[in-house]
PDB file of C-alpha atoms in Angstrom:
ATOM      1  CA  VAL A   1      20.518  17.925 -17.925  1.00 57.00           C
ATOM      2  CA  PRO A   2      22.854  14.903 -17.457  1.00 73.00           C
ATOM      3  CA  LEU A   3      26.571  15.554 -17.623  1.00 75.00           C
ATOM      4  CA  GLY A   4      26.953  12.873 -20.287  1.00 80.00           C
ATOM      5  CA  GLU A   5      24.708  14.717 -22.726  1.00 84.00           C
ATOM      6  CA  VAL A   6      26.603  17.951 -22.182  1.00 83.00           C
ATOM      7  CA  GLN A   7      29.902  16.155 -22.787  1.00 85.00           C
ATOM      8  CA  LYS A   8      28.555  14.671 -26.049  1.00 87.00           C
ATOM      9  CA  ALA A   9      27.441  18.131 -27.184  1.00 87.00           C
ATOM     10  CA  VAL A  10      30.916  19.512 -26.383  1.00 87.00           C
ATOM     11  CA  ASN A  11      32.566  16.722 -28.394  1.00 88.00           C
ATOM     12  CA  THR A  12      30.294  17.450 -31.348  1.00 89.00           C
ATOM     13  CA  ALA A  13      31.065  21.180 -31.101  1.00 87.00           C
ATOM     14  CA  GLN A  14      34.804  20.480 -30.997  1.00 88.00           C
ATOM     15  CA  GLY A  15      34.504  18.348 -34.132  1.00 88.00           C
ATOM     16  CA  LEU A  16      32.596  21.110 -35.898  1.00 87.00           C
ATOM     17  CA  PHE A  17      35.125  23.702 -34.753  1.00 87.00           C
ATOM     18  CA  GLN A  18      38.009  21.628 -36.073  1.00 87.00           C
ATOM     19  CA  ARG A  19      36.268  21.214 -39.414  1.00 84.00           C
ATOM     20  CA  TRP A  20      35.438  24.930 -39.545  1.00 83.00           C
ATOM     21  CA  THR A  21      39.106  25.814 -38.954  1.00 82.00           C
ATOM     22  CA  GLU A  22      40.253  23.440 -41.705  1.00 81.00           C
ATOM     23  CA  LEU A  23      37.764  24.884 -44.160  1.00 77.00           C
ATOM     24  CA  LEU A  24      38.973  28.427 -43.552  1.00 75.00           C
ATOM     25  CA  GLN A  25      42.635  27.504 -43.796  1.00 74.00           C
ATOM     26  CA  ASP A  26      42.308  25.379 -46.937  1.00 69.00           C
ATOM     27  CA  PRO A  27      39.500  26.615 -49.171  1.00 61.00           C
ATOM     28  CA  SER A  28      40.265  23.994 -51.776  1.00 64.00           C
ATOM     29  CA  ILE A  29      38.631  21.266 -49.719  1.00 65.00           C
ATOM     30  CA  ALA A  30      35.239  22.916 -49.292  1.00 63.00           C
ATOM     31  CA  THR A  31      32.585  25.039 -50.853  1.00 71.00           C
ATOM     32  CA  ARG A  32      30.941  28.139 -49.537  1.00 72.00           C
ATOM     33  CA  GLU A  33      27.769  26.220 -48.636  1.00 77.00           C
ATOM     34  CA  GLU A  34      29.752  23.834 -46.450  1.00 78.00           C
ATOM     35  CA  ILE A  35      31.497  26.716 -44.668  1.00 76.00           C
ATOM     36  CA  ASP A  36      28.202  28.487 -43.988  1.00 78.00           C
ATOM     37  CA  TRP A  37      26.529  25.302 -42.763  1.00 84.00           C
ATOM     38  CA  THR A  38      29.459  24.410 -40.493  1.00 83.00           C
ATOM     39  CA  THR A  39      29.578  27.923 -39.053  1.00 84.00           C
ATOM     40  CA  ASN A  40      25.862  27.993 -38.261  1.00 86.00           C
ATOM     41  CA  GLU A  41      25.898  24.519 -36.728  1.00 88.00           C
ATOM     42  CA  LEU A  42      28.890  25.400 -34.565  1.00 87.00           C
ATOM     43  CA  ARG A  43      27.272  28.575 -33.261  1.00 88.00           C
ATOM     44  CA  ASN A  44      24.012  26.785 -32.493  1.00 89.00           C
ATOM     45  CA  ASN A  45      25.822  24.011 -30.637  1.00 88.00           C
ATOM     46  CA  LEU A  46      27.844  26.469 -28.571  1.00 89.00           C
ATOM     47  CA  ARG A  47      24.709  28.396 -27.650  1.00 89.00           C
ATOM     48  CA  SER A  48      22.916  25.188 -26.627  1.00 89.00           C
ATOM     49  CA  ILE A  49      25.901  24.122 -24.511  1.00 88.00           C
ATOM     50  CA  GLU A  50      25.877  27.451 -22.690  1.00 88.00           C
ATOM     51  CA  TRP A  51      22.192  27.016 -21.818  1.00 89.00           C
ATOM     52  CA  ASP A  52      22.809  23.489 -20.570  1.00 86.00           C
ATOM     53  CA  LEU A  53      25.704  24.694 -18.432  1.00 86.00           C
ATOM     54  CA  GLU A  54      23.497  27.350 -16.861  1.00 87.00           C
ATOM     55  CA  ASP A  55      20.901  24.725 -15.965  1.00 86.00           C
ATOM     56  CA  LEU A  56      23.577  22.465 -14.503  1.00 84.00           C
ATOM     57  CA  ASP A  57      25.030  25.304 -12.481  1.00 84.00           C
ATOM     58  CA  GLU A  58      21.644  26.135 -10.950  1.00 85.00           C
ATOM     59  CA  THR A  59      20.963  22.477 -10.197  1.00 82.00           C
ATOM     60  CA  ILE A  60      24.320  21.981  -8.489  1.00 80.00           C
ATOM     61  CA  ASN A  61      23.844  25.115  -6.403  1.00 80.00           C
ATOM     62  CA  ILE A  62      20.504  23.785  -5.186  1.00 79.00           C
ATOM     63  CA  LEU A  63      21.992  20.355  -4.497  1.00 74.00           C
ATOM     64  CA  SER A  64      24.822  21.891  -2.538  1.00 74.00           C
ATOM     65  CA  CYS A  65      22.389  23.400  -0.049  1.00 75.00           C
ATOM     66  CA  ILE A  66      20.382  20.187   0.230  1.00 73.00           C
ATOM     67  CA  VAL A  67      23.361  17.832   0.469  1.00 68.00           C
ATOM     68  CA  GLU A  68      24.938  19.876   3.223  1.00 69.00           C
ATOM     69  CA  ALA A  69      21.790  19.331   5.296  1.00 67.00           C
ATOM     70  CA  ASN A  70      21.404  15.587   4.574  1.00 68.00           C
ATOM     71  CA  PRO A  71      24.280  14.077   2.540  1.00 63.00           C
ATOM     72  CA  ARG A  72      23.300  10.416   3.076  1.00 66.00           C
ATOM     73  CA  LYS A  73      19.857  10.810   1.590  1.00 66.00           C
ATOM     74  CA  PHE A  74      21.167  11.847  -1.855  1.00 64.00           C
ATOM     75  CA  ASN A  75      24.312   9.667  -1.832  1.00 67.00           C
ATOM     76  CA  LEU A  76      26.433  12.707  -2.690  1.00 66.00           C
ATOM     77  CA  ASP A  77      29.307  14.355  -0.939  1.00 69.00           C
ATOM     78  CA  ALA A  78      31.307  17.535  -1.305  1.00 72.00           C
ATOM     79  CA  THR A  79      33.879  15.777  -3.522  1.00 77.00           C
ATOM     80  CA  GLU A  80      31.265  14.755  -6.089  1.00 76.00           C
ATOM     81  CA  LEU A  81      29.795  18.239  -6.144  1.00 76.00           C
ATOM     82  CA  GLY A  82      33.290  19.689  -6.582  1.00 81.00           C
ATOM     83  CA  ILE A  83      33.892  17.424  -9.596  1.00 83.00           C
ATOM     84  CA  ARG A  84      30.674  18.581 -11.221  1.00 82.00           C
ATOM     85  CA  LYS A  85      31.466  22.219 -10.588  1.00 84.00           C
ATOM     86  CA  ALA A  86      34.938  21.730 -12.085  1.00 87.00           C
ATOM     87  CA  PHE A  87      33.350  20.129 -15.166  1.00 86.00           C
ATOM     88  CA  ILE A  88      31.070  23.135 -15.619  1.00 85.00           C
ATOM     89  CA  THR A  89      33.993  25.551 -15.259  1.00 88.00           C
ATOM     90  CA  SER A  90      36.236  23.699 -17.727  1.00 89.00           C
ATOM     91  CA  THR A  91      33.429  23.280 -20.254  1.00 88.00           C
ATOM     92  CA  ARG A  92      32.606  26.969 -20.101  1.00 88.00           C
ATOM     93  CA  GLN A  93      36.248  27.755 -20.762  1.00 90.00           C
ATOM     94  CA  VAL A  94      36.301  25.456 -23.800  1.00 89.00           C
ATOM     95  CA  VAL A  95      33.151  27.059 -25.190  1.00 88.00           C
ATOM     96  CA  ARG A  96      34.543  30.522 -24.526  1.00 88.00           C
ATOM     97  CA  ASP A  97      37.789  29.694 -26.377  1.00 88.00           C
ATOM     98  CA  MET A  98      35.925  28.457 -29.437  1.00 88.00           C
ATOM     99  CA  LYS A  99      33.701  31.539 -29.486  1.00 86.00           C
ATOM    100  CA  ASP A 100      36.726  33.815 -29.116  1.00 84.00           C
ATOM    101  CA  GLN A 101      38.463  32.199 -32.064  1.00 83.00           C
ATOM    102  CA  MET A 102      35.345  32.456 -34.172  1.00 80.00           C
ATOM    103  CA  SER A 103      35.065  36.157 -33.345  1.00 78.00           C
ATOM    104  CA  ASN A 104      38.783  36.793 -33.919  1.00 72.00           C
ATOM    105  CA  SER A 105      39.415  39.505 -36.505  1.00 49.00           C
ATOM    106  CA  SER A 106      41.876  37.429 -38.501  1.00 50.00           C
ATOM    107  CA  MET A 107      39.479  34.511 -38.720  1.00 58.00           C
ATOM    108  CA  GLN A 108      36.652  36.812 -39.722  1.00 58.00           C
ATOM    109  CA  ALA A 109      38.828  38.398 -42.396  1.00 56.00           C
ATOM    110  CA  LEU A 110      39.753  34.962 -43.714  1.00 59.00           C
ATOM    111  CA  ALA A 111      36.119  33.949 -43.827  1.00 59.00           C
ATOM    112  CA  GLU A 112      35.136  37.150 -45.619  1.00 61.00           C
ATOM    113  CA  ARG A 113      37.883  36.650 -48.178  1.00 59.00           C
ATOM    114  CA  LYS A 114      36.674  33.150 -48.895  1.00 57.00           C
ATOM    115  CA  ASN A 115      33.157  34.455 -49.321  1.00 57.00           C
ATOM    116  CA  ARG A 116      34.312  37.116 -51.763  1.00 57.00           C
ATOM    117  CA  GLN A 117      36.228  34.558 -53.770  1.00 56.00           C
ATOM    118  CA  ALA A 118      33.143  32.403 -54.016  1.00 52.00           C
ATOM    119  CA  LEU A 119      30.925  35.345 -54.981  1.00 50.00           C
ATOM    120  CA  LEU A 120      33.294  36.978 -57.493  1.00 50.00           C
ATOM    121  CA  GLY A 121      34.519  33.728 -58.957  1.00 49.00           C
ATOM    122  CA  GLU A 122      38.155  34.608 -58.381  1.00 43.00           C
ATOM    123  CA  SER A 123      40.496  31.916 -59.618  1.00 42.00           C
ATOM    124  CA  GLY A 124      43.680  32.378 -57.682  1.00 42.00           C
ATOM    125  CA  SER A 125      46.302  29.825 -57.075  1.00 40.00           C
ATOM    126  CA  GLN A 126      43.762  28.083 -54.785  1.00 43.00           C
ATOM    127  CA  SER A 127      40.282  27.514 -56.082  1.00 43.00           C
ATOM    128  CA  TRP A 128      37.114  26.269 -54.444  1.00 43.00           C
ATOM    129  CA  SER A 129      36.564  22.658 -55.259  1.00 45.00           C
ATOM    130  CA  SER A 130      33.262  20.858 -55.340  1.00 46.00           C
ATOM    131  CA  GLY A 131      32.253  17.266 -55.214  1.00 47.00           C
ATOM    132  CA  PRO A 132      30.600  14.662 -53.068  1.00 51.00           C
ATOM    133  CA  ASP A 133      33.722  14.189 -50.889  1.00 54.00           C
ATOM    134  CA  LYS A 134      33.598  17.660 -49.359  1.00 51.00           C
ATOM    135  CA  TYR A 135      31.065  16.678 -46.682  1.00 59.00           C
ATOM    136  CA  SER A 136      32.233  13.123 -46.169  1.00 69.00           C
ATOM    137  CA  ARG A 137      34.553  13.798 -43.240  1.00 67.00           C
ATOM    138  CA  LEU A 138      32.059  15.997 -41.428  1.00 67.00           C
ATOM    139  CA  ASP A 139      29.296  13.498 -42.041  1.00 71.00           C
ATOM    140  CA  ARG A 140      31.422  10.679 -40.694  1.00 74.00           C
ATOM    141  CA  GLU A 141      32.191  12.607 -37.518  1.00 72.00           C
ATOM    142  CA  LEU A 142      28.551  13.508 -36.990  1.00 75.00           C
ATOM    143  CA  GLN A 143      27.411   9.972 -37.651  1.00 78.00           C
ATOM    144  CA  LEU A 144      30.020   8.619 -35.262  1.00 79.00           C
ATOM    145  CA  ALA A 145      28.946  11.017 -32.516  1.00 77.00           C
ATOM    146  CA  ASN A 146      25.291  10.226 -33.130  1.00 79.00           C
ATOM    147  CA  SER A 147      25.923   6.493 -33.077  1.00 79.00           C
ATOM    148  CA  HIS A 148      27.753   6.757 -29.748  1.00 79.00           C
ATOM    149  CA  PHE A 149      24.936   8.822 -28.320  1.00 80.00           C
ATOM    150  CA  ILE A 150      22.301   6.359 -29.532  1.00 85.00           C
ATOM    151  CA  GLU A 151      24.207   3.397 -28.093  1.00 84.00           C
ATOM    152  CA  GLU A 152      24.503   5.041 -24.707  1.00 83.00           C
ATOM    153  CA  GLN A 153      20.832   5.968 -24.716  1.00 84.00           C
ATOM    154  CA  GLN A 154      19.894   2.400 -25.594  1.00 85.00           C
ATOM    155  CA  ALA A 155      22.088   1.080 -22.781  1.00 85.00           C
ATOM    156  CA  GLN A 156      20.426   3.451 -20.324  1.00 85.00           C
ATOM    157  CA  GLN A 157      16.969   2.448 -21.524  1.00 87.00           C
ATOM    158  CA  GLN A 158      17.860  -1.229 -21.169  1.00 87.00           C
ATOM    159  CA  LEU A 159      19.063  -0.621 -17.619  1.00 87.00           C
ATOM    160  CA  ILE A 160      15.834   1.194 -16.793  1.00 88.00           C
ATOM    161  CA  VAL A 161      13.783  -1.678 -18.231  1.00 86.00           C
ATOM    162  CA  GLU A 162      15.700  -4.217 -16.136  1.00 87.00           C
ATOM    163  CA  GLN A 163      15.153  -2.165 -12.983  1.00 85.00           C
ATOM    164  CA  GLN A 164      11.450  -1.919 -13.767  1.00 85.00           C
ATOM    165  CA  ASP A 165      11.277  -5.695 -14.271  1.00 84.00           C
ATOM    166  CA  GLU A 166      12.840  -6.252 -10.839  1.00 84.00           C
ATOM    167  CA  GLN A 167      10.376  -3.852  -9.252  1.00 84.00           C
ATOM    168  CA  LEU A 168       7.472  -5.603 -10.991  1.00 84.00           C
ATOM    169  CA  GLU A 169       8.662  -8.956  -9.634  1.00 83.00           C
ATOM    170  CA  LEU A 170       8.745  -7.523  -6.114  1.00 85.00           C
ATOM    171  CA  VAL A 171       5.273  -6.065  -6.557  1.00 84.00           C
ATOM    172  CA  SER A 172       4.009  -9.401  -7.900  1.00 82.00           C
ATOM    173  CA  GLY A 173       5.357 -11.222  -4.846  1.00 82.00           C
ATOM    174  CA  SER A 174       3.738  -8.709  -2.518  1.00 85.00           C
ATOM    175  CA  ILE A 175       0.424  -9.093  -4.333  1.00 86.00           C
ATOM    176  CA  GLY A 176       0.631 -12.879  -3.928  1.00 83.00           C
ATOM    177  CA  VAL A 177       1.202 -12.554  -0.195  1.00 86.00           C
ATOM    178  CA  LEU A 178      -1.704 -10.127   0.133  1.00 87.00           C
ATOM    179  CA  LYS A 179      -3.919 -12.495  -1.852  1.00 87.00           C
ATOM    180  CA  ASN A 180      -3.159 -15.407   0.485  1.00 87.00           C
ATOM    181  CA  MET A 181      -3.772 -13.222   3.533  1.00 89.00           C
ATOM    182  CA  SER A 182      -7.086 -12.002   2.117  1.00 88.00           C
ATOM    183  CA  GLN A 183      -8.195 -15.586   1.435  1.00 89.00           C
ATOM    184  CA  ARG A 184      -7.358 -16.651   4.985  1.00 90.00           C
ATOM    185  CA  ILE A 185      -9.139 -13.622   6.423  1.00 92.00           C
ATOM    186  CA  GLY A 186     -12.166 -14.358   4.227  1.00 89.00           C
ATOM    187  CA  GLY A 187     -12.293 -17.962   5.478  1.00 90.00           C
ATOM    188  CA  GLU A 188     -12.068 -16.862   9.093  1.00 91.00           C
ATOM    189  CA  LEU A 189     -14.817 -14.300   8.542  1.00 92.00           C
ATOM    190  CA  GLU A 190     -17.072 -16.976   7.055  1.00 91.00           C
ATOM    191  CA  GLU A 191     -16.441 -19.280  10.026  1.00 92.00           C
ATOM    192  CA  GLN A 192     -17.168 -16.461  12.451  1.00 92.00           C
ATOM    193  CA  ALA A 193     -20.352 -15.637  10.541  1.00 91.00           C
ATOM    194  CA  VAL A 194     -21.537 -19.250  10.966  1.00 91.00           C
ATOM    195  CA  MET A 195     -20.633 -19.155  14.662  1.00 92.00           C
ATOM    196  CA  LEU A 196     -22.505 -15.886  15.109  1.00 92.00           C
ATOM    197  CA  ASP A 197     -25.536 -17.342  13.328  1.00 90.00           C
ATOM    198  CA  ASP A 198     -25.546 -20.385  15.636  1.00 90.00           C
ATOM    199  CA  PHE A 199     -25.090 -18.158  18.654  1.00 90.00           C
ATOM    200  CA  SER A 200     -28.010 -16.013  17.502  1.00 89.00           C
ATOM    201  CA  HIS A 201     -30.262 -19.086  17.251  1.00 89.00           C
ATOM    202  CA  GLU A 202     -29.172 -20.290  20.690  1.00 89.00           C
ATOM    203  CA  LEU A 203     -29.757 -16.827  22.100  1.00 89.00           C
ATOM    204  CA  ASP A 204     -33.269 -16.748  20.650  1.00 89.00           C
ATOM    205  CA  SER A 205     -34.029 -20.190  22.111  1.00 88.00           C
ATOM    206  CA  THR A 206     -32.616 -19.194  25.485  1.00 88.00           C
ATOM    207  CA  GLN A 207     -34.622 -15.980  25.426  1.00 87.00           C
ATOM    208  CA  SER A 208     -37.795 -17.951  24.718  1.00 88.00           C
ATOM    209  CA  ARG A 209     -37.122 -20.349  27.577  1.00 86.00           C
ATOM    210  CA  LEU A 210     -36.254 -17.456  29.858  1.00 85.00           C
ATOM    211  CA  ASP A 211     -39.539 -15.757  28.977  1.00 86.00           C
ATOM    212  CA  ASN A 212     -41.461 -18.916  29.899  1.00 86.00           C
ATOM    213  CA  VAL A 213     -39.592 -19.190  33.190  1.00 82.00           C
ATOM    214  CA  MET A 214     -40.272 -15.552  33.972  1.00 84.00           C
ATOM    215  CA  LYS A 215     -43.988 -16.086  33.293  1.00 84.00           C
ATOM    216  CA  LYS A 216     -44.067 -19.058  35.635  1.00 80.00           C
ATOM    217  CA  LEU A 217     -42.184 -17.120  38.291  1.00 78.00           C
ATOM    218  CA  ALA A 218     -44.678 -14.304  37.907  1.00 81.00           C
ATOM    219  CA  LYS A 219     -47.526 -16.748  38.514  1.00 79.00           C
ATOM    220  CA  VAL A 220     -45.789 -18.194  41.575  1.00 75.00           C
ATOM    221  CA  SER A 221     -45.089 -14.714  42.875  1.00 74.00           C
ATOM    222  CA  HIS A 222     -48.738 -13.813  42.416  1.00 75.00           C
ATOM    223  CA  MET A 223     -49.831 -16.949  44.257  1.00 69.00           C
ATOM    224  CA  THR A 224     -47.447 -16.312  47.155  1.00 63.00           C
ATOM    225  CA  SER A 225     -47.983 -12.577  47.376  1.00 60.00           C
ATOM    226  CA  GLY A 226     -48.409 -11.316  50.935  1.00 51.00           C
ATOM    227  CA  ARG A 227     -46.653 -12.149  54.169  1.00 44.00           C
ATOM    228  CA  GLU A 228     -48.502 -15.455  54.869  1.00 44.00           C
ATOM    229  CA  THR A 229     -50.113 -18.123  52.732  1.00 44.00           C
ATOM    230  CA  THR A 230     -53.034 -20.364  53.787  1.00 45.00           C
ATOM    231  CA  TRP A 231     -52.983 -24.001  52.709  1.00 43.00           C
ATOM    232  CA  SER A 232     -56.193 -26.005  53.023  1.00 43.00           C
ATOM    233  CA  ALA A 233     -56.711 -29.727  52.753  1.00 41.00           C
ATOM    234  CA  ASP A 234     -60.325 -30.948  52.689  1.00 41.00           C
ATOM    235  CA  SER A 235     -59.504 -34.580  52.687  1.00 39.00           C
ATOM    236  CA  ALA A 236     -56.672 -37.030  52.272  1.00 38.00           C
ATOM    237  CA  LEU A 237     -56.965 -40.399  50.626  1.00 37.00           C
ATOM    238  CA  TRP A 238     -54.494 -43.133  50.363  1.00 38.00           C
ATOM    239  CA  VAL A 239     -54.531 -46.640  49.013  1.00 35.00           C
ATOM    240  CA  THR A 240     -53.801 -49.567  51.319  1.00 35.00           C
ATOM    241  CA  GLY A 241     -54.365 -53.249  51.312  1.00 37.00           C
ATOM    242  CA  SER A 242     -57.530 -52.921  53.514  1.00 39.00           C
ATOM    243  CA  SER A 243     -61.042 -52.242  52.352  1.00 40.00           C
ATOM    244  CA  ALA A 244     -62.382 -48.754  51.673  1.00 40.00           C
ATOM    245  CA  ALA A 245     -64.715 -48.970  54.674  1.00 41.00           C
ATOM    246  CA  ALA A 246     -61.740 -49.358  56.955  1.00 42.00           C
ATOM    247  CA  GLN A 247     -60.251 -46.122  55.688  1.00 43.00           C
ATOM    248  CA  PRO A 248     -60.798 -43.340  58.284  1.00 44.00           C
ATOM    249  CA  ARG A 249     -62.384 -40.013  57.558  1.00 43.00           C
ATOM    250  CA  VAL A 250     -60.105 -37.040  57.727  1.00 41.00           C
ATOM    251  CA  ASN A 251     -61.397 -33.664  58.800  1.00 43.00           C
ATOM    252  CA  PRO A 252     -60.376 -30.585  56.858  1.00 42.00           C
ATOM    253  CA  VAL A 253     -57.193 -29.040  58.107  1.00 42.00           C
ATOM    254  CA  SER A 254     -56.162 -25.433  57.561  1.00 42.00           C
ATOM    255  CA  LEU A 255     -52.521 -24.408  57.907  1.00 42.00           C
ATOM    256  CA  ARG A 256     -51.098 -20.921  58.077  1.00 45.00           C
ATOM    257  CA  LEU A 257     -47.514 -21.048  56.843  1.00 43.00           C
ATOM    258  CA  PRO A 258     -44.950 -18.259  56.359  1.00 47.00           C
ATOM    259  CA  LEU A 259     -44.021 -17.245  52.817  1.00 44.00           C
ATOM    260  CA  GLY A 260     -41.291 -19.445  51.323  1.00 46.00           C
ATOM    261  CA  GLN A 261     -40.222 -21.437  48.324  1.00 47.00           C
ATOM    262  CA  PRO A 262     -42.868 -23.701  46.716  1.00 48.00           C
ATOM    263  CA  MET A 263     -40.865 -26.881  47.371  1.00 49.00           C
ATOM    264  CA  ASP A 264     -40.438 -25.953  51.041  1.00 51.00           C
ATOM    265  CA  LEU A 265     -44.182 -25.397  51.326  1.00 49.00           C
ATOM    266  CA  CYS A 266     -44.837 -28.804  49.812  1.00 50.00           C
ATOM    267  CA  ARG A 267     -42.511 -30.491  52.302  1.00 53.00           C
ATOM    268  CA  VAL A 268     -44.150 -28.687  55.236  1.00 51.00           C
ATOM    269  CA  PHE A 269     -47.604 -29.601  53.956  1.00 50.00           C
ATOM    270  CA  LEU A 270     -46.699 -33.281  53.647  1.00 52.00           C
ATOM    271  CA  SER A 271     -45.137 -33.271  57.118  1.00 56.00           C
ATOM    272  CA  VAL A 272     -48.291 -31.859  58.671  1.00 50.00           C
ATOM    273  CA  VAL A 273     -50.447 -34.367  56.812  1.00 47.00           C
ATOM    274  CA  LYS A 274     -48.216 -37.122  58.126  1.00 51.00           C
ATOM    275  CA  GLU A 275     -48.887 -36.031  61.706  1.00 49.00           C
ATOM    276  CA  HIS A 276     -52.584 -35.151  61.505  1.00 46.00           C
ATOM    277  CA  PHE A 277     -54.132 -37.627  59.076  1.00 46.00           C
ATOM    278  CA  CYS A 278     -54.013 -40.818  61.006  1.00 46.00           C
ATOM    279  CA  TRP A 279     -50.507 -41.709  60.045  1.00 44.00           C
ATOM    280  CA  ASN A 280     -50.065 -43.559  63.285  1.00 48.00           C
ATOM    281  CA  HIS A 281     -53.164 -45.732  62.593  1.00 48.00           C
ATOM    282  CA  LEU A 282     -51.438 -47.355  59.624  1.00 49.00           C
ATOM    283  CA  GLY A 283     -49.419 -50.472  59.980  1.00 51.00           C
ATOM    284  CA  GLN A 284     -45.852 -50.779  58.813  1.00 51.00           C
ATOM    285  CA  GLY A 285     -46.846 -52.505  55.605  1.00 53.00           C
ATOM    286  CA  GLU A 286     -49.657 -50.081  54.964  1.00 52.00           C
ATOM    287  CA  ARG A 287     -47.328 -47.114  55.509  1.00 49.00           C
ATOM    288  CA  GLU A 288     -44.784 -48.349  52.999  1.00 50.00           C
ATOM    289  CA  GLY A 289     -47.393 -49.112  50.341  1.00 50.00           C
ATOM    290  CA  SER A 290     -49.541 -46.071  50.831  1.00 49.00           C
ATOM    291  CA  PHE A 291     -49.622 -42.895  48.757  1.00 46.00           C
ATOM    292  CA  TRP A 292     -48.304 -40.844  51.681  1.00 45.00           C
ATOM    293  CA  GLY A 293     -45.557 -43.323  52.258  1.00 48.00           C
ATOM    294  CA  SER A 294     -44.301 -42.837  48.714  1.00 47.00           C
ATOM    295  CA  CYS A 295     -44.521 -39.036  49.006  1.00 45.00           C
ATOM    296  CA  CYS A 296     -43.002 -38.642  52.464  1.00 46.00           C
ATOM    297  CA  ALA A 297     -40.356 -41.325  52.397  1.00 47.00           C
TER     298      ALA A 297
END
């Protein structure tokens, strides 16, 4: 329970107590109904204040233990807690004084006498008066207290609304930042998806080419399997400027070459052909224009 609400309830109870005292001391300004109503309202208010004070006392005792452990977290110190405890003590004393006066024998006797006068219709020197003005003062005090309470509640609600508006603005700004970040991340993810798609196509193409190369290598490996490979040439023909009859016959030549790379084998084969197939019988012009000249140059 906030301290402000308890203080308002105490002010209202003090106003009721003052009116109750005036009614008992001067019966001419009130009726019996007003006295009964004021008495009941005062007792109810005092009882409610006592309950609120008990709740406050328990809350402050709990806060005392927590604040001693971590005072900065709750923005409270021992001085503030001492002020609140002093408020509870003084308010309890005020409530106790009003209850003591209400239970005082003289006040009870005065109240009983007023009740008897109203019941028996005694017409002493002072008589009970009636009229619309009997409740006017009490009503004004209650209305004034209620208006103050309503104004303070409205001010607190307005402050809460303003704080909520500030928090909503902060949340809105954070949402805007997150939106921009999500858009940028989405764009980057789309670009990476395109890059991954292109890479996948390139990988498929490379895999296909690699498969073809592996097949060719398998064929070459099968052809060159074993420690030695035999190359055979049945004949060799070349084109020169002389007639075909002048071209010499070449006997078949068989070569036994060690295993190696295909290009190396080709070079060795051409070198042997150069030596054994009448290369020396060709003239300089015939060598340069011949088939073997173009291959072995």
